[in-house]
Amino acid sequence: MHCPVCGHDCVTDARKLLQALPGRFAPCPDCMGLIYDKRLPPPDISPAEPCPSCGKRFIDEVCADIYRVMAGEGDLAGTEPLAAVGTPLIHPGFAMRLAPYLPPGSLILLSKKVGERAAARLVAEVPEVRGVVRAGAGTPGIADTDAEPATHTLLAGCDVRADIFPTRAGPVVVYKQQSALHVEFPRDHNAKILTLEREIGRRRPRTFVDACSGAGTLGLAAARAGIHHVVCNDAWYAAASWAACNLQVNRELLDIGEVTVHRSYDDLRHHPVARDPVLVATAAGAQEVEVYQGDLRLFDAVLLPGVDLAALDLFEKKDAEKVGLITAAWLARVGGDIFIP
């Protein structure tokens, strides 16, 4: 599928991605990897080259290569621990038992210390690096439609990657642009998905709304669970855009036909924070799925009729007063049951 960030084929449908997963990060018989202490600078040796047989390289040696480039460009002094390079985000991300051997183009670096010159060199010289993102001060996205959005900065390459989340009905694949959306680390059990599945089991809804959907993880999990009508909404353009993309990615795993995208990534990014709800994508079949971009406080029962269950996964869940006001407004305008994942 066309990648809206770099224009290449970075986005793969879920079935194809899952089929390739078993051997994705496994070493071949010829692979050899050194484990480095992340609390110390890497040893003063040249990082190993990728395996001549399979082209993979152990993650510690990839990070040592990244460290070499960042130190060479002055982003690191050479005395910092290996972990100082930043966070290596593996593509695709899923719960792994063992440290991975990385094929080419399988890592996005998220770092507060990396500069533009090092970023360009990393994409050009380290084959496993597909993109380099400089971390900003906040978590990408919006805490409120009236607040200033926060983003990271893509310095080089492409920062689109996928995470794979387990559900009782099978996995869902969630792509996102890492400079514009927060990091989620897949684990064997996802607390939010488990909460959703518990609520579905208790309430048996026909219509479920994820009112702060991000890239669509809970909405996809609800559709995977067989909910007849699922709605994803987020006021942040990147969330709504990638939720629509992920609907297409997972289409073969759901009971839907073709997906119609009404607003493209380019359309949405020119209006990064929406107030009045805008329909972004629809899918129909035995199940119906819709994606909106809009302020959840402006939805009502006319726009979303017959809602049985809604998830309000707000950024600021610890602000009890704010959560209470938004919950009350949703119940008055839309109705149904609410849970906070």
Short mmCIF file of N, CA and C in Angstrom, two decimals, residues 88-181:
data_model
loop_
_atom_site.label_atom_id
_atom_site.label_comp_id
_atom_site.label_asym_id
_atom_site.label_seq_id
_atom_site.Cartn_x
_atom_site.Cartn_y
_atom_site.Cartn_z
N PRO A 88 15.18 2.18 20.26
CA PRO A 88 15.03 1.51 18.97
C PRO A 88 13.62 0.94 18.84
N LEU A 89 12.87 1.40 17.87
CA LEU A 89 11.51 0.93 17.64
C LEU A 89 11.52 -0.05 16.48
N ILE A 90 11.19 -1.30 16.79
CA ILE A 90 11.29 -2.36 15.80
C ILE A 90 10.03 -2.39 14.93
N HIS A 91 10.22 -2.70 13.66
CA HIS A 91 9.09 -2.84 12.73
C HIS A 91 9.07 -4.25 12.15
N PRO A 92 7.96 -4.98 12.34
CA PRO A 92 6.83 -4.63 13.19
C PRO A 92 7.12 -4.97 14.65
N GLY A 93 6.45 -4.24 15.54
CA GLY A 93 6.62 -4.49 16.96
C GLY A 93 5.60 -5.52 17.45
N PHE A 94 6.07 -6.46 18.25
CA PHE A 94 5.18 -7.44 18.86
C PHE A 94 5.89 -8.02 20.08
N ALA A 95 5.18 -8.76 20.89
CA ALA A 95 5.77 -9.33 22.11
C ALA A 95 6.78 -10.40 21.72
N MET A 96 8.06 -10.15 22.04
CA MET A 96 9.13 -11.07 21.68
C MET A 96 9.75 -11.69 22.92
N ARG A 97 10.10 -12.96 22.83
CA ARG A 97 10.75 -13.67 23.93
C ARG A 97 12.26 -13.41 23.95
N LEU A 98 12.84 -13.24 22.78
CA LEU A 98 14.28 -13.09 22.65
C LEU A 98 14.61 -11.79 21.93
N ALA A 99 15.80 -11.26 22.19
CA ALA A 99 16.25 -10.07 21.48
C ALA A 99 16.37 -10.38 19.98
N PRO A 100 15.98 -9.43 19.13
CA PRO A 100 15.87 -9.73 17.70
C PRO A 100 17.18 -9.58 16.93
N TYR A 101 17.25 -10.33 15.85
CA TYR A 101 18.22 -10.11 14.78
C TYR A 101 17.48 -9.34 13.70
N LEU A 102 17.99 -8.17 13.36
CA LEU A 102 17.24 -7.23 12.53
C LEU A 102 17.58 -7.35 11.05
N PRO A 103 16.56 -7.49 10.20
CA PRO A 103 16.78 -7.40 8.75
C PRO A 103 16.87 -5.94 8.33
N PRO A 104 17.25 -5.68 7.10
CA PRO A 104 17.32 -4.28 6.64
C PRO A 104 15.97 -3.58 6.76
N GLY A 105 16.02 -2.29 7.11
CA GLY A 105 14.82 -1.47 7.14
C GLY A 105 13.83 -1.82 8.22
N SER A 106 14.30 -2.31 9.37
CA SER A 106 13.38 -2.79 10.40
C SER A 106 13.44 -2.00 11.70
N LEU A 107 14.12 -0.85 11.71
CA LEU A 107 14.27 -0.10 12.96
C LEU A 107 14.08 1.39 12.71
N ILE A 108 13.29 2.01 13.59
CA ILE A 108 13.19 3.47 13.63
C ILE A 108 13.81 3.92 14.94
N LEU A 109 14.73 4.86 14.86
CA LEU A 109 15.37 5.38 16.07
C LEU A 109 14.61 6.60 16.57
N LEU A 110 14.21 6.57 17.82
CA LEU A 110 13.59 7.71 18.50
C LEU A 110 14.58 8.20 19.54
N SER A 111 15.12 9.41 19.35
CA SER A 111 16.20 9.88 20.20
C SER A 111 16.08 11.38 20.46
N LYS A 112 16.40 11.78 21.69
CA LYS A 112 16.45 13.20 22.02
C LYS A 112 17.77 13.84 21.62
N LYS A 113 18.78 13.03 21.34
CA LYS A 113 20.12 13.55 21.14
C LYS A 113 20.57 13.57 19.68
N VAL A 114 19.88 12.90 18.83
CA VAL A 114 20.35 12.78 17.45
C VAL A 114 20.14 14.09 16.69
N GLY A 115 21.11 14.44 15.85
CA GLY A 115 21.04 15.63 15.02
C GLY A 115 20.79 15.29 13.57
N GLU A 116 20.63 16.31 12.74
CA GLU A 116 20.27 16.10 11.34
C GLU A 116 21.38 15.39 10.56
N ARG A 117 22.63 15.77 10.80
CA ARG A 117 23.74 15.14 10.05
C ARG A 117 23.84 13.65 10.39
N ALA A 118 23.76 13.33 11.67
CA ALA A 118 23.82 11.93 12.07
C ALA A 118 22.62 11.16 11.53
N ALA A 119 21.44 11.78 11.55
CA ALA A 119 20.24 11.11 11.05
C ALA A 119 20.39 10.73 9.59
N ALA A 120 20.90 11.65 8.79
CA ALA A 120 21.11 11.36 7.36
C ALA A 120 22.11 10.23 7.18
N ARG A 121 23.17 10.23 7.96
CA ARG A 121 24.17 9.16 7.87
C ARG A 121 23.61 7.82 8.31
N LEU A 122 22.79 7.84 9.36
CA LEU A 122 22.23 6.58 9.86
C LEU A 122 21.37 5.90 8.80
N VAL A 123 20.53 6.67 8.12
CA VAL A 123 19.69 6.09 7.08
C VAL A 123 20.53 5.61 5.91
N ALA A 124 21.62 6.32 5.61
CA ALA A 124 22.46 5.96 4.48
C ALA A 124 23.44 4.83 4.79
N GLU A 125 23.93 4.76 6.04
CA GLU A 125 25.04 3.86 6.37
C GLU A 125 24.66 2.64 7.19
N VAL A 126 23.59 2.71 7.94
CA VAL A 126 23.19 1.58 8.80
C VAL A 126 21.98 0.93 8.15
N PRO A 127 22.14 -0.24 7.55
CA PRO A 127 21.07 -0.78 6.70
C PRO A 127 19.78 -1.09 7.43
N GLU A 128 19.85 -1.36 8.73
CA GLU A 128 18.64 -1.69 9.47
C GLU A 128 17.77 -0.48 9.77
N VAL A 129 18.33 0.73 9.69
CA VAL A 129 17.60 1.94 10.06
C VAL A 129 16.74 2.41 8.90
N ARG A 130 15.43 2.49 9.14
CA ARG A 130 14.50 2.96 8.11
C ARG A 130 14.13 4.42 8.31
N GLY A 131 14.29 4.93 9.54
CA GLY A 131 13.95 6.31 9.82
C GLY A 131 14.53 6.76 11.14
N VAL A 132 14.72 8.08 11.28
CA VAL A 132 15.27 8.66 12.51
C VAL A 132 14.37 9.81 12.94
N VAL A 133 13.92 9.76 14.19
CA VAL A 133 13.00 10.75 14.75
C VAL A 133 13.63 11.38 15.97
N ARG A 134 13.67 12.73 15.99
CA ARG A 134 14.14 13.42 17.18
C ARG A 134 12.95 13.67 18.10
N ALA A 135 13.07 13.17 19.34
CA ALA A 135 11.98 13.27 20.30
C ALA A 135 11.83 14.70 20.80
N GLY A 136 10.59 15.16 20.87
CA GLY A 136 10.30 16.48 21.42
C GLY A 136 10.02 16.39 22.91
N ALA A 137 9.51 17.47 23.45
CA ALA A 137 9.31 17.54 24.90
C ALA A 137 8.08 16.78 25.36
N GLY A 138 7.06 16.69 24.51
CA GLY A 138 5.81 16.06 24.93
C GLY A 138 5.50 14.79 24.16
N THR A 139 4.36 14.21 24.50
CA THR A 139 3.86 13.03 23.79
C THR A 139 3.10 13.48 22.55
N PRO A 140 3.41 12.93 21.38
CA PRO A 140 2.73 13.38 20.17
C PRO A 140 1.21 13.24 20.25
N GLY A 141 0.52 14.26 19.76
CA GLY A 141 -0.93 14.27 19.79
C GLY A 141 -1.44 15.49 20.52
N ILE A 142 -2.68 15.42 20.97
CA ILE A 142 -3.30 16.53 21.69
C ILE A 142 -3.95 16.02 22.97
N ALA A 143 -3.76 16.78 24.04
CA ALA A 143 -4.44 16.46 25.29
C ALA A 143 -5.85 17.03 25.30
N ASP A 144 -6.07 18.06 24.49
CA ASP A 144 -7.38 18.71 24.42
C ASP A 144 -7.44 19.45 23.10
N THR A 145 -8.63 19.58 22.52
CA THR A 145 -8.76 20.27 21.23
C THR A 145 -8.37 21.74 21.32
N ASP A 146 -8.36 22.28 22.53
CA ASP A 146 -7.96 23.68 22.71
C ASP A 146 -6.47 23.82 23.00
N ALA A 147 -5.77 22.70 23.15
CA ALA A 147 -4.33 22.74 23.49
C ALA A 147 -3.48 22.68 22.23
N GLU A 148 -2.25 23.14 22.36
CA GLU A 148 -1.30 23.09 21.24
C GLU A 148 -0.85 21.66 21.02
N PRO A 149 -0.91 21.16 19.78
CA PRO A 149 -0.46 19.77 19.53
C PRO A 149 1.03 19.62 19.80
N ALA A 150 1.42 18.42 20.18
CA ALA A 150 2.83 18.08 20.35
C ALA A 150 3.22 17.06 19.28
N THR A 151 4.42 17.19 18.77
CA THR A 151 4.93 16.23 17.80
C THR A 151 6.42 16.02 18.03
N HIS A 152 6.92 14.90 17.52
CA HIS A 152 8.35 14.72 17.36
C HIS A 152 8.72 15.19 15.95
N THR A 153 10.01 15.08 15.59
CA THR A 153 10.47 15.56 14.29
C THR A 153 11.13 14.43 13.51
N LEU A 154 10.59 14.13 12.35
CA LEU A 154 11.23 13.16 11.46
C LEU A 154 12.42 13.84 10.79
N LEU A 155 13.63 13.34 11.06
CA LEU A 155 14.84 13.94 10.52
C LEU A 155 15.29 13.30 9.21
N ALA A 156 15.08 12.00 9.08
CA ALA A 156 15.55 11.31 7.87
C ALA A 156 14.78 10.01 7.71
N GLY A 157 14.62 9.59 6.45
CA GLY A 157 13.95 8.33 6.17
C GLY A 157 12.45 8.41 6.37
N CYS A 158 11.85 7.28 6.73
CA CYS A 158 10.41 7.18 6.95
C CYS A 158 10.17 6.63 8.35
N ASP A 159 9.19 7.18 9.05
CA ASP A 159 8.94 6.76 10.43
C ASP A 159 7.62 6.01 10.57
N VAL A 160 7.19 5.35 9.53
CA VAL A 160 5.98 4.54 9.58
C VAL A 160 6.35 3.11 9.96
N ARG A 161 5.69 2.60 10.98
CA ARG A 161 5.93 1.24 11.44
C ARG A 161 4.64 0.65 11.98
N ALA A 162 4.63 -0.65 12.19
CA ALA A 162 3.43 -1.35 12.66
C ALA A 162 3.68 -1.99 14.02
N ASP A 163 2.62 -2.09 14.80
CA ASP A 163 2.60 -2.90 16.01
C ASP A 163 1.52 -3.96 15.85
N ILE A 164 1.75 -5.12 16.46
CA ILE A 164 0.80 -6.23 16.37
C ILE A 164 0.28 -6.52 17.77
N PHE A 165 -1.04 -6.41 17.94
CA PHE A 165 -1.65 -6.57 19.25
C PHE A 165 -2.51 -7.83 19.27
N PRO A 166 -2.37 -8.65 20.32
CA PRO A 166 -3.19 -9.86 20.41
C PRO A 166 -4.58 -9.55 20.93
N THR A 167 -5.58 -10.22 20.38
CA THR A 167 -6.93 -10.21 20.92
C THR A 167 -7.40 -11.66 20.99
N ARG A 168 -8.53 -11.89 21.68
CA ARG A 168 -9.04 -13.26 21.77
C ARG A 168 -9.42 -13.82 20.42
N ALA A 169 -9.81 -12.96 19.50
CA ALA A 169 -10.23 -13.41 18.17
C ALA A 169 -9.08 -13.48 17.19
N GLY A 170 -7.88 -13.07 17.61
CA GLY A 170 -6.73 -13.06 16.71
C GLY A 170 -6.09 -11.68 16.70
N PRO A 171 -4.90 -11.56 16.13
CA PRO A 171 -4.17 -10.29 16.19
C PRO A 171 -4.76 -9.21 15.30
N VAL A 172 -4.46 -7.96 15.66
CA VAL A 172 -4.74 -6.81 14.79
C VAL A 172 -3.42 -6.08 14.55
N VAL A 173 -3.30 -5.51 13.37
CA VAL A 173 -2.08 -4.80 12.95
C VAL A 173 -2.38 -3.31 12.93
N VAL A 174 -1.55 -2.54 13.63
CA VAL A 174 -1.77 -1.10 13.77
C VAL A 174 -0.54 -0.35 13.29
N TYR A 175 -0.66 0.30 12.14
CA TYR A 175 0.41 1.16 11.62
C TYR A 175 0.26 2.57 12.19
N LYS A 176 1.38 3.26 12.29
CA LYS A 176 1.34 4.65 12.73
C LYS A 176 2.61 5.36 12.29
N GLN A 177 2.50 6.67 12.20
CA GLN A 177 3.66 7.52 11.95
C GLN A 177 4.22 7.91 13.31
N GLN A 178 5.46 7.47 13.61
CA GLN A 178 5.94 7.54 14.97
C GLN A 178 6.26 8.95 15.44
N SER A 179 6.46 9.89 14.53
CA SER A 179 6.69 11.27 14.95
C SER A 179 5.39 11.98 15.32
N ALA A 180 4.26 11.41 14.94
CA ALA A 180 2.98 12.08 15.15
C ALA A 180 2.07 11.35 16.14
N LEU A 181 2.43 10.14 16.54
CA LEU A 181 1.60 9.35 17.45
C LEU A 181 2.46 8.70 18.52
#
